[in-house]
Every structure is written in structure tokens, then in C-alpha cells.
């Protein structure tokens, strides 16, 4: 059995609410380190909100120093405008991970479900039930966006082989970062 | 007549090729300072390419210190995957401008055409003809992506009233930037 990285930051991107979870793996045991959301103000313009999301992810990476980042990926909203705006948020999140030189796993929702429940067709309730069980929590993390971030991180801890194909090669940290 | 900002960086976003142009306005005269493209390697993963685009824009802002940034905006590709990937590139470009605390103009292609030629239905050739004429160049800038970046910058210099509604309030530079 291939074991995954030992500390993973999982992220569920959004411009309004970005959920995240940090999961630690010790051998075959997984545990939740922290989860929450990065909220941005609806009154702010898109560039300001993107800056808040980027700074939030940079802060999480600096504080936890994860081995890998898992980003819920390639979700196509029904509305094309929603898809474009979601792309903006994912862009600055992938950037923060690339700037830190981390391995990045981009995981479609079905792969996250499969890694956690055994089936890509699992319901949200099944995923939440298994997330709570695998992390020995009384209930699934809240709010739902935070739970989705935790699920992404957990998927990489549990099934590195499943997701390895989507991982990008680690980059060297940025030589010239914005000052 | 309202005069626009005196130095504008215009950007035509893309993950493979991002075009840019820097245009200066002195009274009613406009001139081209620099134009070109930021190219990323197709063999690199998306996060690495986004980092290259972000670093390229950060470098341009630091070198030219523009008053405003004009980003060709809200273009919806026919292919939803293309739209999502384009959103990633726009995200890191808007982030770079927000981190520098600059006024940002997001301009739909039709508004750029209207500001330069008088009609939003102008052909690519009409736009290139007028860009060359207004900047006193022998021919339109090349490659086409660079010309599109120049057109975005020129539109803001020529028609600040037209585009001001889309400008976001200037932000204070980031308090905590990525180290």
C-alpha cells in the first residue's frame, strides 16, 4: 500500500466562501488539524476578493507547512459566468500553492467521493458520514464549504495512488516573489 | 473633457500567451511605451504557468509603475473548459494589480473597440488601423496578443468616462504580501 503525504491542505474554491481543511496522516490513522472558511465581502470588487483569498491561502500554508495541497477541481457550473468567476478563485489558490513549491492535486468531485466512500456517485450525506467516521469526529465539519475542503485533503491522504496522476510535479519556490 | 490616467498597463489574458501594452498619455497625445507577450511553456502544469503569468505582470508593474491597469474582460469562450482556464489567468492578473493597489478597469472587447474606433462592432483590422494611427506607429503592434493589450490600455487613455464605471476603487497595497 502506498501511503500519501503526512500533512495535506484541502481547498474548496469560491470567491465568496473558500472552504479549507488540514488533515494529518500518521501511518494509517488520519486526524483533523484545522478547518474553516475564508469569507470575502460581497461589497468588495473582484480583485480585492481575489487578494483576500490569496492572502488567506498563503497564511494557511505558512502556518501549517503542508506537504501537499488538494484543490477541488474542474467543476463546471451551469452558468458560464459562475464558471469564469470560479476560475479566478482557483487561479489565485493554485498560484499560492505554486509559489510555495508544493505538490498540487487537482481532484474532480467524483474522485474525492470515490476515495472517501468507495463510489464516485456517493451522496453528500454519505461523504459527510464517512469524513466524520474516518476522522473520529462526532459530526461532519461545518459549514459545508469547510467540510468539502476537509474531504479534498482526506482523499489525498487515503488514496494517493488514485490521485497521484493529477498531482503536478513539485516546483521550486518562486525565485522572485512579489515584494 | 475628462482626461484619463497618464500611464496605463493594458493586458489581454491567456494561460499560453498573455499580451500587454504600456501606453502614456500627455495631454491629448498618446504614445506607446512598450508592448509584448508573456509566454508560458505548454509542458508546464497549470499552477506553474499561472505563477509565470503572475510574476510577469508583477515585474511589468514594478518596472513601469502605471496609474491604472486595463484588463480585457468577461470574454466567454464557446468551450466551457477554455472559459474556466481563462478565468484562472485573469484571476492571477487581477491579483497582481490588486496587490499593487492600482485602479483596475475590466473592459469587455466591445468597449475597447468603441473607445478606439467609435463602434463596438469594429473589425480587428479597423482596431489595428486606429491603434497604429493614434500611437503614430507604421503598423499595428505584433503579435496580435500584444496589440490587444495595447488596445486595452489605449481605450482607458482615450475614454476614461466610458470605462470609469468598470474601474474598481483603488486598494491600499497589500499589508501582508507573500514572502
XYZ file of C-alpha atoms in Angstrom:
358
model
C 0.000 0.000 0.000
C 1.324 3.405 -0.998
C 0.996 5.901 1.770
C 0.210 9.502 0.982
C 1.758 12.696 2.264
C 1.573 13.281 6.006
C 0.017 16.750 6.096
C -2.414 17.935 3.435
C -4.235 21.242 2.978
C -7.514 20.692 1.124
C -9.361 23.577 -0.504
C -12.845 24.032 -1.964
C -12.519 27.253 -4.030
C -15.004 30.097 -4.221
C -14.903 33.893 -4.463
C -17.476 34.376 -1.695
C -16.553 31.417 0.522
C -13.453 29.240 0.184
C -13.537 26.187 2.438
C -10.381 24.534 3.756
C -9.280 21.643 5.899
C -5.873 20.454 7.140
C -5.594 16.682 7.629
C -2.665 14.784 9.177
C -1.849 11.155 8.419
C 0.121 9.048 10.921
C 0.569 5.612 9.393
C -2.982 4.523 8.688
C -4.600 6.966 11.063
C -5.927 10.302 9.836
C -6.871 13.242 12.007
C -8.269 16.723 11.501
C -5.851 19.525 12.379
C -7.992 22.530 11.460
C -10.811 23.514 9.161
C -12.742 26.654 8.336
C -13.615 29.130 5.619
C -12.120 32.247 4.039
C -15.037 34.628 3.557
C -14.828 37.739 1.359
C -17.093 40.777 1.476
C -19.773 40.933 -1.247
C -19.379 44.733 -1.387
C -15.734 44.412 -2.479
C -14.753 44.290 -6.153
C -13.475 41.016 -7.590
C -9.734 41.950 -7.488
C -9.984 42.780 -3.767
C -11.779 39.491 -3.070
C -9.145 37.553 -5.005
C -6.465 39.233 -2.919
C -8.238 38.149 0.283
C -8.498 34.538 -0.930
C -4.825 34.507 -1.973
C -3.654 36.014 1.328
C -5.795 33.540 3.263
C -4.269 30.540 1.490
C -0.724 31.953 1.789
C -1.313 32.366 5.534
C -2.584 28.768 5.895
C 0.437 27.400 4.009
C 2.874 29.426 6.123
C 1.224 28.385 9.370
C 0.788 24.645 8.666
C 3.584 23.984 6.142
C 1.675 21.110 4.431
C 3.382 18.525 2.168
C 0.677 18.827 -0.463
C -2.341 20.873 -1.439
C -5.574 19.296 -2.719
C -7.876 21.579 -4.700
C -11.377 20.518 -5.680
C -11.157 20.760 -9.394
C -12.737 21.231 -12.763
C -16.239 21.859 -11.552
C -18.247 23.368 -14.379
C -21.107 25.456 -13.133
C -24.248 25.519 -15.232
C -23.863 29.285 -15.548
C -20.852 30.249 -17.684
C -20.310 33.454 -15.702
C -20.150 31.422 -12.481
C -17.593 29.137 -14.132
C -15.420 32.104 -15.139
C -15.537 33.678 -11.666
C -14.797 30.311 -10.041
C -11.804 30.050 -12.378
C -10.486 33.350 -10.968
C -10.619 31.973 -7.408
C -8.997 28.660 -8.375
C -6.298 30.604 -10.213
C -5.124 32.531 -7.160
C -5.323 29.387 -4.974
C -3.191 27.330 -7.392
C -0.834 30.319 -7.565
C -0.374 30.397 -3.776
C 0.458 26.660 -3.772
C 2.834 27.032 -6.741
C 4.597 29.983 -5.089
C 5.243 27.774 -2.045
C 6.639 24.997 -4.263
C 4.070 22.440 -3.078
C 2.777 19.300 -4.791
C -0.715 20.150 -6.038
C -3.537 17.633 -6.519
C -6.460 18.843 -8.622
C -9.332 16.494 -7.810
C -12.715 16.312 -9.544
C -15.580 15.964 -7.024
C -16.261 12.355 -8.120
C -12.692 11.304 -7.298
C -12.919 12.833 -3.839
C -16.176 10.949 -3.237
C -14.662 7.702 -4.505
C -11.549 7.968 -2.316
C -13.666 8.544 0.790
C -16.741 6.354 0.260
C -15.656 3.901 -2.439
C -18.036 5.287 -5.037
C -17.960 8.449 -7.149
C -21.755 8.522 -7.050
C -21.974 8.916 -3.266
C -24.411 11.470 -1.855
C -23.270 14.495 0.139
C -24.622 12.786 3.274
C -22.577 9.618 2.662
C -19.425 11.709 2.196
C -20.068 13.682 5.391
C -20.786 10.474 7.320
C -17.510 8.897 6.193
C -15.472 12.081 6.748
C -16.704 12.184 10.362
C -16.066 8.440 10.831
C -12.554 8.454 9.320
C -11.502 11.500 11.332
C -13.281 10.279 14.515
C -15.476 13.379 14.762
C -18.944 13.495 16.329
C -20.334 15.150 13.208
C -19.123 16.377 9.836
C -17.262 19.707 9.938
C -19.347 22.840 9.371
C -20.067 24.883 7.342
C -20.421 22.668 4.264
C -17.605 24.511 2.417
C -15.185 23.664 5.227
C -16.331 20.014 5.067
C -15.613 19.992 1.315
C -12.086 21.287 1.936
C -11.554 18.577 4.579
C -12.852 15.922 2.152
C -10.343 17.004 -0.523
C -7.443 16.758 1.946
C -8.661 13.421 3.296
C -8.959 11.981 -0.232
C -5.261 12.632 -0.877
C -4.267 11.121 2.496
C -6.362 7.987 1.863
C -5.817 7.359 -1.822
C -2.533 8.795 -3.059
C -2.432 6.255 -5.897
C -5.858 7.321 -7.119
C -4.949 10.947 -7.192
C -1.223 10.850 -7.967
C -1.822 11.100 -11.716
C -3.306 14.521 -11.191
C -0.561 15.807 -8.966
C 1.757 18.313 -10.553
C 5.490 17.973 -10.063
C 6.714 19.977 -7.102
C 8.088 23.339 -8.128
C 10.965 25.161 -6.604
C 9.630 28.090 -4.580
C 9.399 31.340 -6.533
C 12.778 32.908 -7.199
C 11.266 36.368 -7.455
C 8.161 36.804 -5.383
C 6.109 39.962 -5.267
C 7.519 42.327 -2.704
C -13.275 66.684 -21.355
C -12.178 64.296 -18.663
C -8.640 63.150 -19.174
C -7.644 59.640 -18.241
C -4.683 58.393 -16.263
C -1.265 59.210 -17.703
C 0.300 55.726 -17.789
C -1.777 52.591 -18.347
C -0.796 48.924 -18.497
C -3.209 47.014 -20.738
C -3.449 43.219 -20.580
C -5.068 40.571 -22.786
C -5.117 37.468 -20.509
C -4.275 33.913 -21.518
C -2.537 30.918 -19.939
C -0.400 30.238 -23.027
C 0.135 33.819 -24.206
C -0.720 36.973 -22.253
C -0.368 40.144 -24.329
C 0.445 43.503 -22.785
C 0.975 47.115 -23.756
C 2.012 50.218 -21.821
C 0.557 53.487 -23.141
C 1.413 57.013 -21.985
C -0.927 59.992 -22.304
C 0.460 63.563 -22.397
C -2.486 65.911 -22.662
C -4.252 64.707 -25.787
C -1.291 62.848 -27.194
C -0.871 59.115 -26.613
C 2.295 57.115 -27.199
C 3.386 53.511 -26.924
C 5.976 52.870 -24.205
C 6.351 49.098 -24.540
C 4.417 46.065 -25.665
C 4.979 42.331 -25.812
C 3.785 38.961 -24.570
C 4.301 36.714 -21.549
C 4.600 33.191 -22.957
C 4.356 30.077 -20.781
C 5.597 26.585 -21.627
C 2.908 24.133 -22.742
C 4.788 21.315 -20.982
C 4.347 23.010 -17.593
C 1.351 22.274 -15.361
C -1.299 24.951 -14.905
C -0.091 26.160 -11.457
C 3.440 26.739 -12.837
C 2.049 28.644 -15.821
C -0.113 30.787 -13.546
C 2.977 31.602 -11.492
C 4.809 32.717 -14.646
C 1.893 34.952 -15.701
C 1.655 36.472 -12.195
C 5.401 37.094 -11.965
C 5.404 38.637 -15.443
C 2.665 41.110 -14.543
C 4.243 41.916 -11.160
C 7.509 42.672 -12.983
C 5.772 44.962 -15.510
C 4.014 46.872 -12.722
C 7.246 47.311 -10.755
C 9.171 48.466 -13.814
C 6.620 50.904 -15.266
C 4.639 51.917 -12.150
C 1.398 52.566 -14.120
C -1.516 54.620 -12.746
C -4.053 52.062 -13.878
C -4.375 48.568 -15.288
C -6.819 47.699 -18.085
C -7.744 44.015 -18.406
C -9.720 42.702 -21.358
C -12.705 41.302 -19.591
C -15.575 38.905 -19.401
C -14.856 37.099 -22.635
C -16.844 33.876 -22.635
C -15.215 31.227 -24.773
C -17.520 28.838 -26.586
C -15.820 25.982 -24.771
C -16.592 25.968 -21.040
C -13.206 24.442 -20.214
C -11.480 27.289 -22.083
C -13.586 29.771 -20.096
C -12.535 28.180 -16.799
C -8.825 28.155 -17.703
C -9.029 31.752 -18.949
C -10.608 32.628 -15.598
C -7.510 31.225 -13.841
C -5.223 33.534 -15.852
C -7.447 36.587 -15.307
C -7.525 35.761 -11.607
C -3.755 35.972 -11.116
C -3.557 39.127 -13.301
C -6.263 40.934 -11.291
C -4.473 39.735 -8.130
C -1.162 41.295 -9.235
C -2.920 44.625 -9.896
C -4.808 44.467 -6.579
C -1.599 43.651 -4.672
C -0.045 46.817 -6.130
C -3.082 48.884 -5.092
C -3.833 50.003 -8.654
C -7.102 51.177 -10.219
C -8.338 48.286 -12.361
C -10.512 48.635 -15.466
C -12.184 45.450 -16.651
C -13.199 46.124 -20.246
C -15.364 43.925 -22.472
C -13.920 43.647 -26.014
C -16.790 45.730 -27.474
C -15.992 48.679 -25.176
C -12.342 48.618 -26.185
C -13.358 48.665 -29.848
C -15.813 51.507 -29.250
C -13.288 53.662 -27.397
C -10.734 53.283 -30.201
C -12.860 53.237 -33.376
C -16.174 54.737 -32.276
C -18.077 51.485 -32.738
C -18.236 48.300 -30.701
C -18.797 46.356 -33.911
C -15.434 47.315 -35.466
C -13.393 44.582 -37.160
C -9.987 43.505 -35.883
C -8.432 45.306 -38.890
C -10.208 48.597 -38.077
C -8.994 48.402 -34.472
C -5.404 47.688 -35.567
C -5.526 50.550 -38.096
C -6.689 53.032 -35.454
C -4.244 51.759 -32.804
C -1.359 52.372 -35.232
C -2.745 55.794 -36.221
C -3.406 57.016 -32.674
C 0.037 55.893 -31.475
C 1.788 57.096 -34.663
C 3.172 53.641 -35.497
C 3.946 52.381 -39.006
C 1.899 49.250 -38.341
C -0.117 47.674 -35.535
C 1.975 46.038 -32.794
C 2.736 42.338 -33.191
C 1.941 39.626 -32.242
C -1.846 40.061 -32.122
C -1.971 39.374 -28.362
C 0.395 42.299 -27.731
C -1.788 44.501 -29.964
C -4.841 43.519 -27.881
C -3.026 44.526 -24.692
C -2.088 47.869 -26.271
C -5.711 48.407 -27.370
C -6.982 47.859 -23.808
C -4.501 50.433 -22.429
C -5.270 52.909 -25.208
C -9.027 52.590 -24.597
C -8.595 53.724 -20.974
C -6.346 56.637 -22.021
C -8.831 57.805 -24.668
C -12.150 57.245 -22.964
C -11.895 57.322 -19.188
C -15.556 58.316 -18.879
C -16.638 55.322 -20.929
C -14.696 52.907 -18.802
C -14.712 54.575 -15.396
C -17.859 52.735 -14.316
C -15.965 49.488 -14.558
C -12.961 50.686 -12.642
C -12.640 49.328 -9.148
C -11.748 51.657 -6.320
C -8.015 51.785 -5.748
C -6.924 49.476 -2.977
C -4.220 50.081 -0.481
C -1.239 47.872 -1.316
C -1.281 44.507 0.435
C -0.428 44.740 4.103
C 0.898 41.199 4.118
C 2.305 40.071 0.829
C 3.628 36.595 0.138
C 7.240 36.372 1.188
